[in-house]
């Protein structure tokens, strides 16, 4: 199982950026996926999740209406489109797989990407 | 949102010591809690899911217990490889929420 992320960078406030997470080594279309953010030197914040077929999404209140999680099951890739970026969105973003309902009954985040750093600053 | 209160925020112990970290949820989350270890510069790693089930490949010195609102991660014999920051995560409802983290030092 591998999750390889790309797309981080430096963006001005109000700008946009899209993160990608390419999956391999497992049947991507079967699993729910999540994004988690880590503020430098601080803790972890759950950001968003998407169902296996992409029909269901949920967001943290802090990103609702600005971020969009999506997936392309034909390309085994997860996305996070981030618009109207703010300084407080700065951090390292991780994609993660949820084995719940597929490999086990319970939800969890069993495999993580390597992280993509986003800096929002003028 | 469910609040997860984790304690202590940091601890220092000797190799071989038994170490415990606790998480308290602001409401009943049944057993829908996981524990994660993070080393500097790396992504978090799943240790325990469903409060007490050891993830495949994780050493048996790690164990989890609890249900409802109070949960504990225990390392039975602390090893140098165990240094890092530990987080609990509730998956009972959205938004999922993490504890603030516990930094473990030798």
mmCIF file of C-alpha atoms in Angstrom:
data_model
loop_
_atom_site.group_PDB
_atom_site.id
_atom_site.type_symbol
_atom_site.label_atom_id
_atom_site.label_comp_id
_atom_site.label_asym_id
_atom_site.label_seq_id
_atom_site.Cartn_x
_atom_site.Cartn_y
_atom_site.Cartn_z
ATOM 1 C CA UNK A 1 0.000 0.000 0.000
ATOM 2 C CA UNK A 2 1.312 3.404 -0.964
ATOM 3 C CA UNK A 3 -0.163 6.877 -0.899
ATOM 4 C CA UNK A 4 2.025 9.394 -2.753
ATOM 5 C CA UNK A 5 1.092 13.033 -2.383
ATOM 6 C CA UNK A 6 1.830 16.018 -4.577
ATOM 7 C CA UNK A 7 0.741 19.600 -5.015
ATOM 8 C CA UNK A 8 1.867 21.528 -1.955
ATOM 9 C CA UNK A 9 3.400 24.984 -2.130
ATOM 10 C CA UNK A 10 3.288 28.658 -1.259
ATOM 11 C CA UNK A 11 0.036 30.494 -1.975
ATOM 12 C CA UNK A 12 -1.126 34.029 -1.278
ATOM 13 C CA UNK A 13 -4.169 34.587 0.933
ATOM 14 C CA UNK A 14 -7.304 34.218 -1.141
ATOM 15 C CA UNK A 15 -5.574 31.890 -3.569
ATOM 16 C CA UNK A 16 -6.251 28.304 -4.546
ATOM 17 C CA UNK A 17 -4.335 25.043 -4.658
ATOM 18 C CA UNK A 18 -5.130 21.413 -5.374
ATOM 19 C CA UNK A 19 -3.497 18.535 -3.534
ATOM 20 C CA UNK A 20 -3.327 15.053 -5.042
ATOM 21 C CA UNK A 21 -2.832 11.654 -3.449
ATOM 22 C CA UNK A 22 -2.028 8.743 -5.778
ATOM 23 C CA UNK A 23 -2.881 5.334 -4.363
ATOM 24 C CA UNK A 24 -1.344 1.994 -5.222
ATOM 25 C CA UNK A 25 -1.132 -1.502 -3.802
ATOM 26 C CA UNK A 26 -4.810 -1.798 -2.931
ATOM 27 C CA UNK A 27 -8.255 -1.543 -4.529
ATOM 28 C CA UNK A 28 -8.687 2.203 -4.128
ATOM 29 C CA UNK A 29 -12.339 2.290 -5.172
ATOM 30 C CA UNK A 30 -13.368 0.188 -2.147
ATOM 31 C CA UNK A 31 -12.067 2.509 0.567
ATOM 32 C CA UNK A 32 -13.216 5.761 2.114
ATOM 33 C CA UNK A 33 -10.436 8.334 2.202
ATOM 34 C CA UNK A 34 -9.613 11.299 4.425
ATOM 35 C CA UNK A 35 -7.488 14.436 4.617
ATOM 36 C CA UNK A 36 -5.813 15.507 7.868
ATOM 37 C CA UNK A 37 -3.861 18.721 8.518
ATOM 38 C CA UNK A 38 -0.995 19.316 10.911
ATOM 39 C CA UNK A 39 -0.055 22.842 11.868
ATOM 40 C CA UNK A 40 3.736 23.103 12.192
ATOM 41 C CA UNK A 41 4.787 22.139 15.699
ATOM 42 C CA UNK A 42 1.169 21.543 16.693
ATOM 43 C CA UNK A 43 -1.396 18.795 16.643
ATOM 44 C CA UNK A 44 -3.589 17.109 14.088
ATOM 45 C CA UNK A 45 -6.856 18.343 12.616
ATOM 46 C CA UNK A 46 -9.226 16.163 10.624
ATOM 47 C CA UNK A 47 -10.226 18.052 7.452
ATOM 48 C CA UNK A 48 -12.498 15.991 5.211
ATOM 49 C CA UNK A 49 -13.624 12.521 4.137
ATOM 50 C CA UNK A 50 -15.094 10.985 1.022
ATOM 51 C CA UNK A 51 -16.983 7.735 0.543
ATOM 52 C CA UNK A 52 -15.676 4.973 -1.668
ATOM 53 C CA UNK A 53 -17.743 5.969 -4.708
ATOM 54 C CA UNK A 54 -17.398 9.694 -4.107
ATOM 55 C CA UNK A 55 -21.077 10.241 -3.432
ATOM 56 C CA UNK A 56 -20.659 11.271 0.206
ATOM 57 C CA UNK A 57 -18.404 13.965 1.642
ATOM 58 C CA UNK A 58 -17.993 15.589 5.053
ATOM 59 C CA UNK A 59 -15.882 18.565 6.090
ATOM 60 C CA UNK A 60 -14.544 20.266 9.168
ATOM 61 C CA UNK A 61 -16.429 23.490 9.841
ATOM 62 C CA UNK A 62 -13.255 25.511 9.335
ATOM 63 C CA UNK A 63 -12.982 24.469 5.660
ATOM 64 C CA UNK A 64 -16.627 23.945 4.697
ATOM 65 C CA UNK A 65 -17.533 25.902 1.596
ATOM 66 C CA UNK A 66 -13.876 26.532 0.699
ATOM 67 C CA UNK A 67 -12.384 23.055 0.319
ATOM 68 C CA UNK A 68 -13.650 20.219 -1.869
ATOM 69 C CA UNK A 69 -12.593 16.599 -1.496
ATOM 70 C CA UNK A 70 -12.982 14.422 -4.577
ATOM 71 C CA UNK A 71 -11.626 11.266 -6.124
ATOM 72 C CA UNK A 72 -11.036 9.643 -9.493
ATOM 73 C CA UNK A 73 -11.409 5.907 -9.007
ATOM 74 C CA UNK A 74 -10.308 5.230 -12.589
ATOM 75 C CA UNK A 75 -6.983 6.900 -11.821
ATOM 76 C CA UNK A 76 -6.746 5.751 -8.158
ATOM 77 C CA UNK A 77 -6.303 9.325 -7.064
ATOM 78 C CA UNK A 78 -7.719 11.472 -4.248
ATOM 79 C CA UNK A 79 -7.867 15.260 -4.439
ATOM 80 C CA UNK A 80 -8.316 18.231 -2.136
ATOM 81 C CA UNK A 81 -9.220 21.465 -3.903
ATOM 82 C CA UNK A 82 -8.562 24.390 -1.580
ATOM 83 C CA UNK A 83 -10.001 27.819 -2.422
ATOM 84 C CA UNK A 84 -10.127 31.159 -0.597
ATOM 85 C CA UNK A 85 -7.057 30.134 1.346
ATOM 86 C CA UNK A 86 -6.262 31.775 4.677
ATOM 87 C CA UNK A 87 -3.115 31.968 6.765
ATOM 88 C CA UNK A 88 -4.651 29.531 9.238
ATOM 89 C CA UNK A 89 -4.840 26.871 6.509
ATOM 90 C CA UNK A 90 -1.050 26.650 6.600
ATOM 91 C CA UNK A 91 0.246 23.231 7.521
ATOM 92 C CA UNK A 92 1.174 19.782 6.311
ATOM 93 C CA UNK A 93 -1.724 17.945 4.700
ATOM 94 C CA UNK A 94 -1.905 14.163 4.834
ATOM 95 C CA UNK A 95 -4.174 11.853 2.905
ATOM 96 C CA UNK A 96 -5.120 8.652 4.699
ATOM 97 C CA UNK A 97 -7.013 5.440 4.016
ATOM 98 C CA UNK A 98 -9.932 4.235 6.142
ATOM 99 C CA UNK A 99 -10.205 0.423 6.305
ATOM 100 C CA UNK A 100 -13.572 0.511 8.050
ATOM 101 C CA UNK A 101 -16.223 -1.594 6.418
ATOM 102 C CA UNK A 102 -13.700 -3.221 4.076
ATOM 103 C CA UNK A 103 -10.916 -4.824 6.101
ATOM 104 C CA UNK A 104 -12.438 -4.416 9.540
ATOM 105 C CA UNK A 105 -15.595 -3.206 11.201
ATOM 106 C CA UNK A 106 -14.072 -0.172 12.870
ATOM 107 C CA UNK A 107 -13.012 3.050 11.219
ATOM 108 C CA UNK A 108 -9.379 4.136 11.490
ATOM 109 C CA UNK A 109 -6.632 5.705 9.387
ATOM 110 C CA UNK A 110 -4.326 2.801 8.597
ATOM 111 C CA UNK A 111 -2.136 4.155 5.801
ATOM 112 C CA UNK A 112 -0.993 7.728 5.364
ATOM 113 C CA UNK A 113 0.656 9.711 2.611
ATOM 114 C CA UNK A 114 4.005 11.381 3.180
ATOM 115 C CA UNK A 115 2.420 14.808 3.617
ATOM 116 C CA UNK A 116 2.292 17.946 1.468
ATOM 117 C CA UNK A 117 3.226 21.313 2.898
ATOM 118 C CA UNK A 118 0.983 24.295 2.272
ATOM 119 C CA UNK A 119 2.051 27.786 3.231
ATOM 120 C CA UNK A 120 -0.457 30.601 2.888
ATOM 121 C CA UNK A 121 1.346 33.898 3.089
ATOM 122 C CA UNK A 122 1.745 37.161 1.204
ATOM 123 C CA UNK B 1 -17.926 18.625 18.033
ATOM 124 C CA UNK B 2 -16.673 16.015 20.480
ATOM 125 C CA UNK B 3 -13.729 17.273 22.523
ATOM 126 C CA UNK B 4 -10.873 14.888 23.258
ATOM 127 C CA UNK B 5 -8.801 15.764 26.304
ATOM 128 C CA UNK B 6 -5.487 13.946 26.349
ATOM 129 C CA UNK B 7 -3.055 13.781 29.261
ATOM 130 C CA UNK B 8 -0.313 14.249 30.079
ATOM 131 C CA UNK B 9 0.931 16.641 27.394
ATOM 132 C CA UNK B 10 4.408 15.218 27.842
ATOM 133 C CA UNK B 11 6.182 12.588 29.860
ATOM 134 C CA UNK B 12 9.688 11.366 30.431
ATOM 135 C CA UNK B 13 10.394 7.817 31.554
ATOM 136 C CA UNK B 14 13.150 5.248 31.680
ATOM 137 C CA UNK B 15 13.646 2.363 29.297
ATOM 138 C CA UNK B 16 11.613 -0.545 30.651
ATOM 139 C CA UNK B 17 9.059 1.625 32.458
ATOM 140 C CA UNK B 18 5.321 1.099 32.111
ATOM 141 C CA UNK B 19 3.790 4.226 30.606
ATOM 142 C CA UNK B 20 0.154 5.236 30.295
ATOM 143 C CA UNK B 21 -1.565 7.997 28.314
ATOM 144 C CA UNK B 22 -5.226 8.832 28.759
ATOM 145 C CA UNK B 23 -7.900 10.384 26.589
ATOM 146 C CA UNK B 24 -11.252 11.573 27.807
ATOM 147 C CA UNK B 25 -14.110 12.270 25.417
ATOM 148 C CA UNK B 26 -16.686 14.978 26.065
ATOM 149 C CA UNK B 27 -19.447 12.469 25.368
ATOM 150 C CA UNK B 28 -19.901 8.705 25.043
ATOM 151 C CA UNK B 29 -18.045 7.459 21.958
ATOM 152 C CA UNK B 30 -18.507 3.746 22.671
ATOM 153 C CA UNK B 31 -15.217 2.144 21.580
ATOM 154 C CA UNK B 32 -14.696 4.266 18.480
ATOM 155 C CA UNK B 33 -11.231 5.484 19.282
ATOM 156 C CA UNK B 34 -7.784 4.955 17.828
ATOM 157 C CA UNK B 35 -4.251 5.659 18.990
ATOM 158 C CA UNK B 36 -1.494 6.960 16.706
ATOM 159 C CA UNK B 37 2.250 7.430 17.077
ATOM 160 C CA UNK B 38 4.066 10.177 15.206
ATOM 161 C CA UNK B 39 7.804 10.616 14.904
ATOM 162 C CA UNK B 40 9.283 13.979 13.808
ATOM 163 C CA UNK B 41 9.114 14.476 10.058
ATOM 164 C CA UNK B 42 6.877 11.467 9.508
ATOM 165 C CA UNK B 43 3.200 10.762 9.108
ATOM 166 C CA UNK B 44 1.257 9.335 12.042
ATOM 167 C CA UNK B 45 1.145 5.563 12.399
ATOM 168 C CA UNK B 46 -1.892 3.601 13.572
ATOM 169 C CA UNK B 47 -1.219 1.605 16.741
ATOM 170 C CA UNK B 48 -4.635 0.688 18.144
ATOM 171 C CA UNK B 49 -8.149 0.830 16.690
ATOM 172 C CA UNK B 50 -11.559 0.194 18.205
ATOM 173 C CA UNK B 51 -10.029 1.242 21.541
ATOM 174 C CA UNK B 52 -8.238 -2.045 22.178
ATOM 175 C CA UNK B 53 -7.400 -3.861 18.924
ATOM 176 C CA UNK B 54 -3.712 -3.927 18.088
ATOM 177 C CA UNK B 55 -2.963 -2.987 14.481
ATOM 178 C CA UNK B 56 -1.096 -5.650 12.545
ATOM 179 C CA UNK B 57 2.683 -5.356 12.947
ATOM 180 C CA UNK B 58 2.554 -3.199 16.078
ATOM 181 C CA UNK B 59 4.597 -4.583 18.999
ATOM 182 C CA UNK B 60 2.591 -6.292 21.720
ATOM 183 C CA UNK B 61 3.973 -3.945 24.393
ATOM 184 C CA UNK B 62 1.330 -1.478 23.179
ATOM 185 C CA UNK B 63 -2.203 -1.966 24.448
ATOM 186 C CA UNK B 64 -5.391 0.033 24.607
ATOM 187 C CA UNK B 65 -8.342 -0.043 26.952
ATOM 188 C CA UNK B 66 -11.511 1.802 27.782
ATOM 189 C CA UNK B 67 -14.940 2.553 26.397
ATOM 190 C CA UNK B 68 -17.521 5.280 26.713
ATOM 191 C CA UNK B 69 -15.574 8.402 27.654
ATOM 192 C CA UNK B 70 -12.300 7.213 29.201
ATOM 193 C CA UNK B 71 -9.500 5.522 27.300
ATOM 194 C CA UNK B 72 -5.914 4.533 28.000
ATOM 195 C CA UNK B 73 -2.900 3.677 25.868
ATOM 196 C CA UNK B 74 -0.293 1.673 27.758
ATOM 197 C CA UNK B 75 3.265 0.834 26.799
ATOM 198 C CA UNK B 76 4.213 -2.074 29.037
ATOM 199 C CA UNK B 77 7.977 -1.662 28.725
ATOM 200 C CA UNK B 78 9.145 1.588 27.159
ATOM 201 C CA UNK B 79 11.740 1.218 24.437
ATOM 202 C CA UNK B 80 13.973 3.828 22.754
ATOM 203 C CA UNK B 81 12.015 3.293 19.512
ATOM 204 C CA UNK B 82 8.856 4.485 21.273
ATOM 205 C CA UNK B 83 9.894 8.143 21.496
ATOM 206 C CA UNK B 84 7.518 10.417 19.634
ATOM 207 C CA UNK B 85 4.136 12.049 20.031
ATOM 208 C CA UNK B 86 0.994 10.017 20.609
ATOM 209 C CA UNK B 87 -2.520 11.076 19.621
ATOM 210 C CA UNK B 88 -5.954 9.665 20.225
ATOM 211 C CA UNK B 89 -8.654 10.065 17.566
ATOM 212 C CA UNK B 90 -12.395 9.649 17.994
ATOM 213 C CA UNK B 91 -14.250 8.260 14.982
ATOM 214 C CA UNK B 92 -17.691 8.143 16.626
ATOM 215 C CA UNK B 93 -19.056 11.045 14.623
ATOM 216 C CA UNK B 94 -17.974 13.843 12.323
ATOM 217 C CA UNK B 95 -15.989 15.938 12.646
ATOM 218 C CA UNK B 96 -13.469 13.379 13.829
ATOM 219 C CA UNK B 97 -11.343 14.953 16.539
ATOM 220 C CA UNK B 98 -7.841 14.302 17.831
ATOM 221 C CA UNK B 99 -6.462 14.723 21.303
ATOM 222 C CA UNK B 100 -3.822 17.403 21.763
ATOM 223 C CA UNK B 101 -0.974 14.878 21.788
ATOM 224 C CA UNK B 102 1.450 13.452 24.333
ATOM 225 C CA UNK B 103 5.166 13.783 23.732
ATOM 226 C CA UNK B 104 7.060 10.776 25.089
ATOM 227 C CA UNK B 105 10.744 11.065 25.895
ATOM 228 C CA UNK B 106 13.301 8.696 27.349
#
